[in-house]
Coordinates of C-alpha atoms and ligand atoms in Angstrom, one line a residue:
M4 CA 109.2 -86.5 -47.2
P5 CA 111.8 -88.8 -45.5
P6 CA 114.6 -89.8 -47.8
A7 CA 114.4 -93.6 -49.0
A8 CA 117.1 -94.4 -47.6
L9 CA 115.3 -93.4 -44.2
Q10 CA 112.2 -96.0 -44.9
I11 CA 114.5 -99.0 -44.2
N12 CA 111.4 -101.7 -43.8
D13 CA 109.6 -100.3 -47.0
L14 CA 112.9 -101.3 -49.1
D15 CA 112.4 -104.8 -51.4
Y16 CA 115.8 -106.4 -51.9
R17 CA 114.0 -108.6 -54.2
K18 CA 113.1 -106.0 -56.8
Q19 CA 115.6 -105.7 -59.4
S20 CA 115.9 -102.5 -61.9
P21 CA 115.1 -104.1 -66.0
E22 CA 119.1 -103.6 -66.2
V23 CA 119.9 -106.3 -63.5
A24 CA 117.3 -108.7 -63.7
D25 CA 118.4 -108.6 -67.1
R26 CA 121.9 -109.7 -65.7
F27 CA 121.2 -112.1 -63.9
R28 CA 119.2 -113.7 -66.8
R29 CA 122.7 -113.9 -68.9
M30 CA 124.8 -115.5 -65.7
K31 CA 122.5 -118.0 -65.2
E32 CA 122.6 -118.8 -68.7
R33 CA 126.4 -119.5 -68.3
P34 CA 127.3 -122.8 -67.4
V35 CA 127.9 -124.0 -63.6
V36 CA 131.6 -124.4 -63.0
L37 CA 131.1 -125.3 -59.4
S38 CA 128.2 -127.5 -57.7
V39 CA 128.1 -128.1 -53.9
R40 CA 125.2 -131.2 -53.8
G41 CA 124.5 -132.3 -50.5
L42 CA 127.1 -131.6 -48.9
E43 CA 127.4 -132.2 -44.7
K44 CA 130.7 -132.0 -42.3
T45 CA 130.7 -133.9 -39.5
F46 CA 134.0 -133.3 -36.8
D47 CA 135.1 -135.7 -33.9
S48 CA 135.8 -134.1 -30.8
H49 CA 136.5 -134.2 -27.6
E50 CA 132.4 -133.7 -26.4
G51 CA 131.6 -135.9 -30.1
P52 CA 131.2 -135.7 -33.4
V53 CA 130.9 -131.7 -34.2
T54 CA 128.4 -131.5 -37.5
A55 CA 129.9 -128.3 -38.5
L56 CA 127.9 -128.4 -42.0
K57 CA 124.2 -130.0 -43.1
G58 CA 122.5 -130.2 -46.7
L59 CA 124.1 -127.9 -48.0
D60 CA 123.2 -127.9 -51.8
F61 CA 124.1 -124.8 -54.6
D62 CA 125.6 -123.8 -58.0
V63 CA 127.8 -121.3 -59.2
Y64 CA 127.9 -119.8 -62.4
R65 CA 130.8 -119.0 -64.0
R66 CA 132.3 -116.0 -63.9
E67 CA 129.7 -115.0 -61.1
F68 CA 130.7 -113.6 -57.6
M69 CA 129.3 -115.2 -54.8
C70 CA 129.8 -114.4 -51.4
V71 CA 129.2 -116.0 -48.2
I72 CA 127.5 -115.0 -45.1
G73 CA 127.8 -115.9 -41.3
Q74 CA 127.9 -115.7 -38.0
S75 CA 131.0 -116.8 -36.4
G76 CA 131.2 -120.5 -36.3
C77 CA 128.1 -121.7 -39.0
G78 CA 130.9 -123.1 -41.2
K79 CA 132.2 -121.2 -43.6
S80 CA 135.9 -122.0 -43.4
T81 CA 134.8 -125.4 -43.1
L82 CA 132.7 -124.9 -46.7
I83 CA 135.5 -123.6 -48.5
R84 CA 138.3 -125.7 -47.5
M85 CA 136.1 -129.0 -48.3
L86 CA 135.7 -126.8 -51.9
A87 CA 139.4 -126.8 -52.2
G88 CA 140.4 -130.3 -50.9
L89 CA 141.8 -129.6 -48.4
E90 CA 138.9 -131.5 -46.3
Y91 CA 136.9 -134.2 -46.8
P92 CA 132.8 -134.0 -46.9
T93 CA 131.6 -136.6 -44.6
E94 CA 128.6 -136.8 -46.9
G95 CA 127.9 -135.1 -50.2
E96 CA 130.0 -133.7 -52.9
V97 CA 131.6 -130.9 -54.4
L98 CA 132.0 -131.3 -58.7
L99 CA 133.9 -128.8 -60.6
D100 CA 132.8 -128.5 -64.3
G101 CA 130.6 -131.5 -64.1
N102 CA 133.5 -133.8 -62.8
P103 CA 133.8 -134.8 -59.1
A104 CA 136.6 -132.3 -57.1
K105 CA 138.6 -134.2 -54.8
G106 CA 141.8 -133.6 -53.3
P107 CA 143.3 -129.9 -53.8
C108 CA 144.1 -128.8 -57.7
P109 CA 144.8 -126.2 -59.5
D110 CA 141.8 -125.5 -60.8
R111 CA 140.9 -124.1 -57.5
G112 CA 143.1 -121.5 -55.8
M113 CA 142.6 -120.0 -52.5
V114 CA 143.4 -116.8 -51.0
F115 CA 143.4 -116.8 -47.1
Q116 CA 142.5 -114.5 -44.5
A117 CA 146.7 -114.7 -42.3
Y118 CA 149.8 -113.7 -45.0
T119 CA 150.6 -116.8 -46.3
L120 CA 153.8 -115.5 -48.7
F121 CA 156.7 -117.3 -48.7
P122 CA 158.9 -115.2 -46.5
W123 CA 162.3 -116.2 -48.3
L124 CA 161.2 -115.2 -51.7
T125 CA 161.0 -112.3 -53.4
V126 CA 157.4 -111.2 -55.1
K127 CA 158.2 -112.4 -58.6
Q128 CA 159.3 -115.5 -56.9
N129 CA 156.1 -116.2 -54.5
V130 CA 154.5 -116.2 -57.5
M131 CA 155.8 -118.2 -59.8
F132 CA 156.0 -120.6 -56.9
G133 CA 152.5 -123.3 -58.1
P134 CA 153.6 -123.1 -62.4
K135 CA 157.3 -123.7 -61.5
M136 CA 156.0 -127.3 -59.1
A137 CA 153.2 -127.7 -61.8
G138 CA 157.0 -127.9 -64.0
R139 CA 157.2 -124.9 -66.0
G140 CA 160.3 -122.2 -66.4
G141 CA 162.3 -119.8 -68.4
V142 CA 161.3 -116.8 -69.9
E143 CA 157.8 -116.9 -70.7
L144 CA 156.7 -117.8 -67.2
E145 CA 158.6 -114.8 -65.4
Q146 CA 156.8 -112.9 -68.2
E147 CA 154.0 -114.2 -66.7
A148 CA 154.3 -113.9 -63.3
R149 CA 155.4 -109.6 -64.3
Q150 CA 151.4 -109.5 -65.7
W151 CA 150.2 -110.7 -62.6
I152 CA 152.3 -108.9 -60.5
D153 CA 151.2 -105.4 -63.2
M154 CA 147.5 -106.4 -62.6
V155 CA 148.0 -106.1 -59.1
G156 CA 149.7 -102.6 -59.3
L157 CA 153.0 -104.3 -57.6
S158 CA 154.9 -104.4 -60.6
K159 CA 157.2 -102.0 -58.9
F160 CA 157.8 -104.6 -56.1
E161 CA 159.1 -107.9 -58.2
N162 CA 162.6 -108.3 -56.0
S163 CA 160.5 -107.2 -53.0
Y164 CA 160.5 -109.6 -50.2
P165 CA 157.5 -109.6 -48.1
Y166 CA 158.5 -108.0 -45.0
Q167 CA 159.2 -105.4 -47.0
L168 CA 155.3 -104.9 -47.7
S169 CA 152.0 -103.5 -46.3
G170 CA 148.9 -106.2 -45.2
G171 CA 147.6 -104.5 -48.2
M172 CA 150.1 -105.3 -50.8
K173 CA 151.1 -108.8 -49.5
Q174 CA 147.4 -110.0 -50.0
R175 CA 147.4 -108.6 -53.5
V176 CA 151.0 -110.9 -54.2
A177 CA 148.5 -113.7 -52.6
I178 CA 146.0 -112.6 -55.2
A179 CA 148.5 -112.7 -57.8
R180 CA 150.0 -115.6 -56.7
A181 CA 146.7 -117.5 -57.0
L182 CA 145.8 -116.6 -60.0
A183 CA 149.3 -117.4 -61.6
N184 CA 147.9 -121.0 -61.7
Q185 CA 145.1 -120.5 -63.9
P186 CA 142.6 -121.7 -61.4
R187 CA 138.7 -121.5 -62.8
I188 CA 137.4 -120.8 -59.5
L189 CA 139.0 -118.4 -56.3
L190 CA 138.3 -119.5 -53.2
M191 CA 139.0 -116.4 -50.9
D192 CA 138.1 -116.6 -47.0
E193 CA 137.9 -113.2 -45.4
P194 CA 141.2 -112.3 -47.6
F195 CA 140.6 -108.8 -46.2
G196 CA 139.3 -108.9 -42.9
A197 CA 143.0 -108.0 -41.6
L198 CA 143.5 -104.7 -43.1
D199 CA 142.8 -101.5 -42.3
A200 CA 138.8 -100.2 -43.6
Q201 CA 140.7 -97.8 -45.8
T202 CA 142.6 -100.5 -47.4
R203 CA 140.0 -102.6 -47.4
C204 CA 137.8 -100.8 -49.3
Q205 CA 140.5 -100.2 -52.0
M206 CA 141.8 -103.9 -52.4
Q207 CA 137.8 -104.6 -52.3
S208 CA 138.2 -102.2 -55.6
Y209 CA 140.8 -104.2 -56.9
L210 CA 139.5 -106.8 -56.7
L211 CA 136.4 -106.0 -58.9
Q212 CA 138.4 -104.7 -61.7
I213 CA 140.8 -107.7 -61.3
W214 CA 137.4 -109.8 -61.2
Q215 CA 135.8 -107.7 -64.8
K216 CA 139.2 -108.3 -66.1
I217 CA 140.0 -112.3 -66.0
D218 CA 137.3 -115.4 -66.8
I219 CA 137.6 -116.0 -63.1
T220 CA 134.8 -117.5 -61.0
I221 CA 135.0 -116.3 -56.9
L222 CA 133.6 -117.5 -53.6
F223 CA 134.7 -115.1 -51.3
I224 CA 134.1 -115.5 -47.5
T225 CA 133.5 -112.4 -45.1
H226 CA 132.2 -111.0 -42.0
D227 CA 130.9 -108.1 -43.6
L228 CA 127.6 -106.6 -44.9
D229 CA 128.9 -104.0 -46.7
E230 CA 132.0 -105.8 -48.1
A231 CA 129.1 -108.9 -49.3
V232 CA 127.0 -106.3 -50.6
Y233 CA 129.2 -104.7 -52.5
L234 CA 131.2 -107.6 -54.0
A235 CA 129.1 -110.3 -54.9
D236 CA 126.3 -110.9 -57.6
R237 CA 124.7 -113.3 -55.4
I238 CA 125.5 -113.6 -51.2
L239 CA 124.9 -117.3 -50.0
V240 CA 123.8 -116.8 -46.3
L241 CA 124.8 -119.5 -43.3
K242 CA 122.9 -120.5 -40.6
A243 CA 124.7 -121.9 -37.2
N244 CA 124.0 -125.0 -35.9
P245 CA 124.2 -126.7 -38.3
G246 CA 125.4 -124.8 -40.4
R247 CA 122.9 -124.8 -43.1
I248 CA 121.5 -122.2 -46.1
D249 CA 119.7 -119.8 -44.6
E250 CA 118.8 -118.0 -47.9
I251 CA 120.7 -117.1 -51.6
I252 CA 120.4 -113.3 -52.1
E253 CA 120.5 -111.9 -56.4
V254 CA 122.4 -108.6 -55.3
P255 CA 119.9 -105.4 -57.3
V256 CA 122.7 -103.6 -56.8
P257 CA 124.3 -102.2 -60.7
R258 CA 127.2 -102.9 -62.1
P259 CA 130.3 -101.0 -62.6
R260 CA 130.4 -100.5 -58.4
D261 CA 131.4 -97.6 -56.8
M262 CA 131.3 -97.4 -53.0
D263 CA 128.8 -93.5 -53.7
Q264 CA 126.2 -96.9 -54.2
M265 CA 126.3 -97.8 -50.5
I266 CA 123.9 -95.1 -49.3
S267 CA 121.2 -96.2 -52.5
P268 CA 118.0 -97.6 -51.7
E269 CA 119.1 -101.2 -53.1
F270 CA 122.0 -101.6 -51.0
I271 CA 120.3 -100.5 -47.9
A272 CA 117.9 -102.6 -48.4
T273 CA 120.0 -105.9 -49.5
K274 CA 122.3 -105.0 -46.2
H275 CA 119.3 -104.7 -43.9
R276 CA 117.9 -108.0 -44.7
V277 CA 121.4 -109.7 -44.6
N278 CA 121.4 -108.4 -41.3
T279 CA 117.9 -110.1 -40.3
L280 CA 118.8 -112.4 -41.1
I281 CA 122.6 -112.8 -39.4
H282 CA 121.5 -110.8 -36.2
P283 CA 117.6 -112.0 -36.6
P284 CA 115.5 -110.2 -33.2
T285 CA 115.1 -112.0 -30.1
E286 CA 112.0 -111.5 -28.7
D287 CA 113.6 -111.8 -24.7
P288 CA 115.1 -108.3 -25.1
K289 CA 117.0 -109.4 -22.2
E290 CA 118.7 -111.3 -23.8
E291 CA 120.5 -108.8 -25.8
K292 CA 122.0 -106.9 -21.9
L293 CA 125.0 -108.1 -20.2
S294 CA 124.2 -108.6 -16.8
I295 CA 127.2 -106.5 -15.2
P296 CA 127.2 -105.1 -12.0
R297 CA 126.5 -101.1 -11.8
L298 CA 130.2 -100.4 -10.7
T299 CA 129.0 -96.8 -10.7
P300 CA 127.9 -94.4 -8.4
V301 CA 123.3 -94.2 -8.7
G302 CA 122.8 -90.5 -10.8
D303 CA 126.1 -90.9 -12.8
D304 CA 124.5 -92.3 -15.6
V305 CA 125.5 -91.9 -18.9
D306 CA 122.7 -93.4 -22.0
Ligands
ATP50 N1 139.5 -129.8 -37.0 C1 138.1 -129.3 -36.7 N2 138.0 -130.3 -35.5 C2 136.2 -130.4 -34.5 N3 135.7 -129.4 -34.9 C3 136.0 -128.7 -35.9 C4 137.2 -128.9 -37.2 N4 136.9 -127.3 -37.2 C5 135.8 -126.5 -37.3 N5 134.9 -127.0 -36.6 C6 133.9 -126.6 -35.9 O1 133.2 -127.0 -37.2 C7 132.3 -125.1 -36.7 C8 132.4 -124.7 -38.0 O2 134.1 -124.0 -37.9 P1 134.4 -123.2 -39.0 O3 135.5 -123.1 -39.0 O4 133.9 -123.7 -40.0 O5 133.3 -121.2 -39.2 P2 133.8 -120.4 -39.5 O6 131.8 -119.6 -40.1 O7 133.9 -120.1 -40.4 O8 134.1 -119.2 -38.7 P3 134.6 -118.2 -38.0 O9 133.4 -116.7 -38.9 O10 135.1 -117.5 -36.8 O11 136.0 -117.8 -38.7 C9 132.5 -124.8 -35.4 O12 131.8 -125.1 -34.2 C10 134.3 -125.5 -35.3 O13 134.0 -126.1 -34.3
MG51 MG1 136.5 -118.7 -41.1

């Protein structure tokens, strides 16, 4: 009999072990931190109005880790920018702890794909920046900043400048800087997208460790199927044109997670489901072929 992992189509991503089902039951008993109600965004462009998102409705529970995935251009960044208050919806609303959330506020921390540290400030000064702007200061704030820097494993670098850090280290500082404002929810837009594969795996593991230790709810955008399944409690899959919810998948992979689970039947089944939603099989196989003229002699073919 072939190994279970080869029978992908037989695997059911909806099948949850009693432990996983219990984890989801407990998650849904927690209060809803973030509610999205009838959210819509239409941009004006030279070609006319572009509806980036339409009719989005979902809730995120306290301490949930939700990933958002979807094809390029389906509206992921638009969604997260509206959740962060950096963009206003055309219709609908975002509720934080049941109250309308309008404009940016420290309750919603944001980490972007691009490195956004202030280059003229040290690691510690970058981390202290938000609380200082909120009027805090003194030894207490310095101590608190050190705790966040310690939490992301960069104590030795508190006096370094961003140019002295690797990409992964910069993103760890960006996470510490966002957490220093003690947000209710951390919004992350492809934060590890620019990192090499190995650093990315390491950062995913760091992020899960941080998430376990503090009272934070995370909404994380990614293009990477493995990353979504490895990190998320639930994966919100968006469809494009206009961007709308295709499915919200409860990831049946037990926690705590480790990389070895990536070859487990539940992991593969979930990844397969997400892949089918994002890249639905085309009816016309010609659609997948590029029309490239032959530039090699007949008989000199490669597979
Ligand atoms: N400021 C803007 N003005 C006009 N159209 C915009 C604007 N911002 C985004 N759009 C359009 O909205 C749609 C969604 O864009 P968005 O950047 O949210 O996609 P995305 O899913 O984040 O893509 P990617 O995966 O490539 O980052 C696209 O069609 C884009 O062209
Ligand atoms: Mg984007």
